[in-house]
PDB file of N, CA and C in Angstrom:
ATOM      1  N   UNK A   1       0.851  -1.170   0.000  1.00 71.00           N
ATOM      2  CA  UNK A   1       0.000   0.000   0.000  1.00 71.00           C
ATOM      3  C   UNK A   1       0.901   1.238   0.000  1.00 71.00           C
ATOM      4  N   UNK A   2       0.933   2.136  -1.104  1.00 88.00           N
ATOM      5  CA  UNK A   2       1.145   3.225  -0.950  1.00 88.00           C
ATOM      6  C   UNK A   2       0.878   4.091   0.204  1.00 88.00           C
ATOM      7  N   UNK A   3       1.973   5.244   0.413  1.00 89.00           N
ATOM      8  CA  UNK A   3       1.848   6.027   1.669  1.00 89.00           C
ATOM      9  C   UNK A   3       0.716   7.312   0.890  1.00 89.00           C
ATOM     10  N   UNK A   4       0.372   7.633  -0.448  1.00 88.00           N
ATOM     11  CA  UNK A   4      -1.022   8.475  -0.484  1.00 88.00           C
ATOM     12  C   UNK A   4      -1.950   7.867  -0.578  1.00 88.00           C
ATOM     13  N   UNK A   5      -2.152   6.503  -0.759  1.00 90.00           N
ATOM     14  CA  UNK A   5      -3.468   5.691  -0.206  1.00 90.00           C
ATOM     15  C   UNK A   5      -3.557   5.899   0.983  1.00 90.00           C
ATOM     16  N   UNK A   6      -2.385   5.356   1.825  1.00 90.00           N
ATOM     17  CA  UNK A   6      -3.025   5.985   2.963  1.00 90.00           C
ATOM     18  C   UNK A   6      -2.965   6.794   3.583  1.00 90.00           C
ATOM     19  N   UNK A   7      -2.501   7.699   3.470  1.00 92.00           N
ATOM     20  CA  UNK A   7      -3.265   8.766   3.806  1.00 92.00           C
ATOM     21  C   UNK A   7      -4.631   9.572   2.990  1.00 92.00           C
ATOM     22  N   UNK A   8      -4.873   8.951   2.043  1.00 92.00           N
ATOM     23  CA  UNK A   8      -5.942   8.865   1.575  1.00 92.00           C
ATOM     24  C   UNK A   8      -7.001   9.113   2.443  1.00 92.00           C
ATOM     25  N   UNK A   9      -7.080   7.160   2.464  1.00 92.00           N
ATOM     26  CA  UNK A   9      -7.470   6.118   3.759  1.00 92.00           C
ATOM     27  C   UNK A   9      -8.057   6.748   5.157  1.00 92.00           C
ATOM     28  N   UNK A  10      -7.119   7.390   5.674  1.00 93.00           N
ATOM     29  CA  UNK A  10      -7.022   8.329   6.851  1.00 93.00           C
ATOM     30  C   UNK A  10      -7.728   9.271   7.035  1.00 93.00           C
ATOM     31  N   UNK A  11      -7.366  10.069   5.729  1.00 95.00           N
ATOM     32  CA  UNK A  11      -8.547  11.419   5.625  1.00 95.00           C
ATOM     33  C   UNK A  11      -9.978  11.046   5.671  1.00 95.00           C
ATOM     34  N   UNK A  12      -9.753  10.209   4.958  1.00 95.00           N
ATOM     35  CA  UNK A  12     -11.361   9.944   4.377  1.00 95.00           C
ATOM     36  C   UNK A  12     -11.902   9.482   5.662  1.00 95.00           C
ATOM     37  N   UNK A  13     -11.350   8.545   6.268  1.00 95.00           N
ATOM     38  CA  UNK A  13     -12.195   8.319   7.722  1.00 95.00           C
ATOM     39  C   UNK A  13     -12.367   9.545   8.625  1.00 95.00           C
ATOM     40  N   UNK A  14     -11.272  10.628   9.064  1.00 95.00           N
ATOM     41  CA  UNK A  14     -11.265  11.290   9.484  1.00 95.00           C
ATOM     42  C   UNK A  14     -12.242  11.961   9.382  1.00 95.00           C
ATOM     43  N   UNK A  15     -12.735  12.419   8.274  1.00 95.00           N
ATOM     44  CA  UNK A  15     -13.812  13.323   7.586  1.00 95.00           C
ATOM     45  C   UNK A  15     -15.061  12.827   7.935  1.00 95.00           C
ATOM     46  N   UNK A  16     -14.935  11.249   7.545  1.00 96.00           N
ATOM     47  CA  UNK A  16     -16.537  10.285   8.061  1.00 96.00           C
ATOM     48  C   UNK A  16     -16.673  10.638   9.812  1.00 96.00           C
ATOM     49  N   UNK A  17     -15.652  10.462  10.115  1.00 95.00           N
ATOM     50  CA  UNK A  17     -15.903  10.786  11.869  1.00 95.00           C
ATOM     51  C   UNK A  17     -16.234  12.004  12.161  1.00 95.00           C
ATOM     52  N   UNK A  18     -16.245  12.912  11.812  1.00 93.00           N
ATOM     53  CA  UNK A  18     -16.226  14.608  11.705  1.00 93.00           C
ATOM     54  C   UNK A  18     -18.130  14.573  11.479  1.00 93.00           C
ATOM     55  N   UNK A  19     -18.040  14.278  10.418  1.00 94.00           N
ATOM     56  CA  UNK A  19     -19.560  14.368   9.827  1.00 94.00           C
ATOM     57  C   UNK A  19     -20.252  13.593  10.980  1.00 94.00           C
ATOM     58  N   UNK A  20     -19.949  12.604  11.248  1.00 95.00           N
ATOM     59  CA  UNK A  20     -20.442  12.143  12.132  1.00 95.00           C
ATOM     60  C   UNK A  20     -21.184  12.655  13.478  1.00 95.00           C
ATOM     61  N   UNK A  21     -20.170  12.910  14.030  1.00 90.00           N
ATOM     62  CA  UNK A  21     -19.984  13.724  15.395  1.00 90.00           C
ATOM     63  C   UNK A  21     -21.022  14.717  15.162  1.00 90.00           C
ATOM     64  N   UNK A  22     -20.781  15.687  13.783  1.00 87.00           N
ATOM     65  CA  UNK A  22     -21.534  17.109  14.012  1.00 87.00           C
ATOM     66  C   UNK A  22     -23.054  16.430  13.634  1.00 87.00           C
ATOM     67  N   UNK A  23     -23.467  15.449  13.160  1.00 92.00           N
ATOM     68  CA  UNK A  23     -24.238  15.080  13.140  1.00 92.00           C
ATOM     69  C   UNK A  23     -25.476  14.781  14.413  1.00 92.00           C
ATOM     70  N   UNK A  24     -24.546  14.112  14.986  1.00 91.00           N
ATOM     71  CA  UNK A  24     -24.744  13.656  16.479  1.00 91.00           C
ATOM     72  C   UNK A  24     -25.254  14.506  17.064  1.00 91.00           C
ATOM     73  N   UNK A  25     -24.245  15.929  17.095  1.00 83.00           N
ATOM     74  CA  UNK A  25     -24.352  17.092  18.612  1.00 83.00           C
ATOM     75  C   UNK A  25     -25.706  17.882  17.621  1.00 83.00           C
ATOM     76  N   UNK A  26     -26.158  17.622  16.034  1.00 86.00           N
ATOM     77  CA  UNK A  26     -26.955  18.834  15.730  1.00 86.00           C
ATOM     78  C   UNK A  26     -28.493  17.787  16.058  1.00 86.00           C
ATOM     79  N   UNK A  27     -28.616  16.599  16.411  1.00 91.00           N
ATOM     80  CA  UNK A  27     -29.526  15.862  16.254  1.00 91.00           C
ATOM     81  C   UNK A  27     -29.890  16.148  18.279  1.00 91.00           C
ATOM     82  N   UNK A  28     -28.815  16.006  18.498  1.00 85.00           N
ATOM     83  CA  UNK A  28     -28.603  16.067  19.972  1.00 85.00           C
ATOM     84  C   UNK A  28     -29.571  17.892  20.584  1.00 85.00           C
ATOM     85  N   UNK A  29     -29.032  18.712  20.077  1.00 82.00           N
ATOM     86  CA  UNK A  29     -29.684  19.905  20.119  1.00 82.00           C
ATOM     87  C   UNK A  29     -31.094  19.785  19.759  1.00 82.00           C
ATOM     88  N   UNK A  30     -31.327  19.445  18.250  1.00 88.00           N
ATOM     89  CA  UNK A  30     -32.838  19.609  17.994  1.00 88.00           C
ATOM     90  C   UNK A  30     -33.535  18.935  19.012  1.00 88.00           C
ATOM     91  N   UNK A  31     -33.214  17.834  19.231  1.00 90.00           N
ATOM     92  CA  UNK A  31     -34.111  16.630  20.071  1.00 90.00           C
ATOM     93  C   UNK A  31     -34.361  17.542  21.909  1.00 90.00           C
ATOM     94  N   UNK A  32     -33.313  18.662  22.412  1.00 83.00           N
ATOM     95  CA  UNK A  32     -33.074  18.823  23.255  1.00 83.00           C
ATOM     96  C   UNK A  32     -34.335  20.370  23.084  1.00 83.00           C
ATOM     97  N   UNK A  33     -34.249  21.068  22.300  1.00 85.00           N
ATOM     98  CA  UNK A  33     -35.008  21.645  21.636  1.00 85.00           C
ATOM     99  C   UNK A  33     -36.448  21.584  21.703  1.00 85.00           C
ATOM    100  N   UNK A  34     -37.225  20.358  21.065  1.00 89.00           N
ATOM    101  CA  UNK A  34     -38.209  20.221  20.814  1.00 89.00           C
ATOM    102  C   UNK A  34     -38.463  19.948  22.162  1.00 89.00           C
ATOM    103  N   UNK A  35     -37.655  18.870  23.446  1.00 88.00           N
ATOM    104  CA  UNK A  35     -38.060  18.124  24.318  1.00 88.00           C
ATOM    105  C   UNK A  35     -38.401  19.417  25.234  1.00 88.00           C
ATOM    106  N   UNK A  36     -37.410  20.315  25.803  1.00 83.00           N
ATOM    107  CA  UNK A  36     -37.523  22.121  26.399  1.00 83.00           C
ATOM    108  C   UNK A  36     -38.904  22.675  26.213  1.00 83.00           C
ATOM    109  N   UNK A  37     -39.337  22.515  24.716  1.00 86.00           N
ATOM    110  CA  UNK A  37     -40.543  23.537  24.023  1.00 86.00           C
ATOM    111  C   UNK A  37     -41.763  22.735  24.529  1.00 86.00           C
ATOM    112  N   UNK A  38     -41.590  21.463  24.837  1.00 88.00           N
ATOM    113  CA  UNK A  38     -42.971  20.710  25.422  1.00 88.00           C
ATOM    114  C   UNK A  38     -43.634  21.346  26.272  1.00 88.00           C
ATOM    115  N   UNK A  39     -44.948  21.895  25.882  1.00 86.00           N
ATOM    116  CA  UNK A  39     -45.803  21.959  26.905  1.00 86.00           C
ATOM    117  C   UNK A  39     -45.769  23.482  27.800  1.00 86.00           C
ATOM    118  N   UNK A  40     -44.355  23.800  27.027  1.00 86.00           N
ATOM    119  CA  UNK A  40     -44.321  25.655  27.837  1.00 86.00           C
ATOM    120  C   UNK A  40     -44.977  26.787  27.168  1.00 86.00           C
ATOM    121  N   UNK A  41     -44.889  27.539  28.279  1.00 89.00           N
ATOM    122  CA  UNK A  41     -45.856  28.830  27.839  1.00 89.00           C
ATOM    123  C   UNK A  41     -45.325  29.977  26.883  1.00 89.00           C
ATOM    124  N   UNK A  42     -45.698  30.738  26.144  1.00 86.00           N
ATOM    125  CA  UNK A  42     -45.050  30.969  25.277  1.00 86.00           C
ATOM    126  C   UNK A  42     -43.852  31.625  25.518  1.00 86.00           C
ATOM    127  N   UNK A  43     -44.159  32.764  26.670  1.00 88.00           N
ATOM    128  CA  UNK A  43     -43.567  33.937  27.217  1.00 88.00           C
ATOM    129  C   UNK A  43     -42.257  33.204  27.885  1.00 88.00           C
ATOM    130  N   UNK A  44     -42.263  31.685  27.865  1.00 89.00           N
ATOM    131  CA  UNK A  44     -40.516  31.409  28.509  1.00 89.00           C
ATOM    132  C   UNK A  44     -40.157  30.283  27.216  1.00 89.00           C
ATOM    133  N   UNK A  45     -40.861  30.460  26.587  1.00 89.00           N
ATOM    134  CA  UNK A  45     -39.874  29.829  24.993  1.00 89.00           C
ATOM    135  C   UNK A  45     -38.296  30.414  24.545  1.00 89.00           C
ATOM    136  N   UNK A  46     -38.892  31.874  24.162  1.00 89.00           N
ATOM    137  CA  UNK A  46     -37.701  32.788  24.561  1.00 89.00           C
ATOM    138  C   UNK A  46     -36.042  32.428  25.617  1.00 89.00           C
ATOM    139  N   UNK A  47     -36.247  32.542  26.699  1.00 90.00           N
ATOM    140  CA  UNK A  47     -35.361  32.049  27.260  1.00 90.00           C
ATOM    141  C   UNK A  47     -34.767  30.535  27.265  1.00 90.00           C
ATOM    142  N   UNK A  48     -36.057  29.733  27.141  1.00 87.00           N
ATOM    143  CA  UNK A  48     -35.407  28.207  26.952  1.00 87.00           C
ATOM    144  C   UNK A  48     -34.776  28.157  25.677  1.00 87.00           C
ATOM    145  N   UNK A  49     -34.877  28.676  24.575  1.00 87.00           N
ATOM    146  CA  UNK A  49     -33.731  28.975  23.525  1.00 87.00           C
ATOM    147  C   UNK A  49     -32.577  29.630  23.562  1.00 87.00           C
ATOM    148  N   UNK A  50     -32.654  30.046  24.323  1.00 90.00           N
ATOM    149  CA  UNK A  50     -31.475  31.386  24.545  1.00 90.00           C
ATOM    150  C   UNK A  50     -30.577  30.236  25.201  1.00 90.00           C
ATOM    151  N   UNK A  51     -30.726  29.229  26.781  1.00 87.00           N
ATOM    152  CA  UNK A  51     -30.345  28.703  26.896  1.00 87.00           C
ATOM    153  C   UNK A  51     -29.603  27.401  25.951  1.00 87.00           C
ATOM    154  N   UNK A  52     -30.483  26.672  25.174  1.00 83.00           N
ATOM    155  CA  UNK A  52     -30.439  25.734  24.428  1.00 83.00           C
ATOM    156  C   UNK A  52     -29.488  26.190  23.681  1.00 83.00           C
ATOM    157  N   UNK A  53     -29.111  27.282  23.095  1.00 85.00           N
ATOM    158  CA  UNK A  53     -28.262  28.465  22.387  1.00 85.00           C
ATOM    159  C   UNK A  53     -26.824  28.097  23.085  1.00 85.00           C
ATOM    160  N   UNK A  54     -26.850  28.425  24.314  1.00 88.00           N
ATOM    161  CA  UNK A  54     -25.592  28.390  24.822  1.00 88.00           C
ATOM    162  C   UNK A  54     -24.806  26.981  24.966  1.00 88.00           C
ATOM    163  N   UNK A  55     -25.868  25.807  25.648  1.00 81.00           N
ATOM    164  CA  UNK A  55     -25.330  24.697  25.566  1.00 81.00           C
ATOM    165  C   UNK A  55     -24.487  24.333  24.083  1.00 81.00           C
ATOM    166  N   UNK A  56     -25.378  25.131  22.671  1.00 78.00           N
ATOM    167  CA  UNK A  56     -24.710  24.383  21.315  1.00 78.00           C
ATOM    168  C   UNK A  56     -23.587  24.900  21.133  1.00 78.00           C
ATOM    169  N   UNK A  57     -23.747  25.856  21.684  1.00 84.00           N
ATOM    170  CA  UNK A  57     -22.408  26.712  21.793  1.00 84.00           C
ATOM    171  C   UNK A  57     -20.910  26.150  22.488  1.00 84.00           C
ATOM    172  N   UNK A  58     -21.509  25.681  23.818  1.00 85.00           N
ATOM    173  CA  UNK A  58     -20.610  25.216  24.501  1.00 85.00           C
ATOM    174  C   UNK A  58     -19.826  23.513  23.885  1.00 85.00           C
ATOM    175  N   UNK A  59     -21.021  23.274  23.425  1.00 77.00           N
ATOM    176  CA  UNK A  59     -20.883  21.761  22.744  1.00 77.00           C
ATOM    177  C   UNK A  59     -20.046  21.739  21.382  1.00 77.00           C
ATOM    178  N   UNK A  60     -19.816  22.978  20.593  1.00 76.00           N
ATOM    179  CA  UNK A  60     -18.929  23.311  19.760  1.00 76.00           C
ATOM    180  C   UNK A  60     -17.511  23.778  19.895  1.00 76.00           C
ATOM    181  N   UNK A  61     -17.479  24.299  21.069  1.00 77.00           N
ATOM    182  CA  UNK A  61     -16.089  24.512  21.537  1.00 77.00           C
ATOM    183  C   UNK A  61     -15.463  23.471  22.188  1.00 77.00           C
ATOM    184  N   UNK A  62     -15.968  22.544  22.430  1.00 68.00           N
ATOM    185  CA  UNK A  62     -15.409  21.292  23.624  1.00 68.00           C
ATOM    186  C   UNK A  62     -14.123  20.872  22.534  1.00 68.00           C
ATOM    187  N   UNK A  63     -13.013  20.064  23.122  1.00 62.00           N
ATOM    188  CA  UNK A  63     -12.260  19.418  21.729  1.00 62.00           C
ATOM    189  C   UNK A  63     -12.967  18.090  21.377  1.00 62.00           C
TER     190      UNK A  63
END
């Protein structure tokens, strides 16, 4: 095996894991999202986003 196969090889997984992940944390938010918005009143929707806001935030900076 060639050394630009693999690193080919490498990237390409790398990239699949990447997609992955952001996949994860944006499925992770919506779901966290919709579950927050259950059943509240309108007037604290507002803030439970604002929050939900910060967690995606925080969840993007993590390494």
């Amino acid at each position: 095996m060639s050394t630009s196969r693999l690193l080919l090889d490498l990237l390409t997984t790398h990239a699949v894991t990447v997609l992955f992940s952001c996949t994860v944390t944006a499925t992770t938010v919506l779901v966290t999202i919709r579950r927050a918005l259950e059943g509240t009143q309108p007037q604290h929707r507002a803030a439970i986003l604002r929050s939900v806001a910060e967690i995606a935030r925080a969840l993007r900076r993590r390494p």
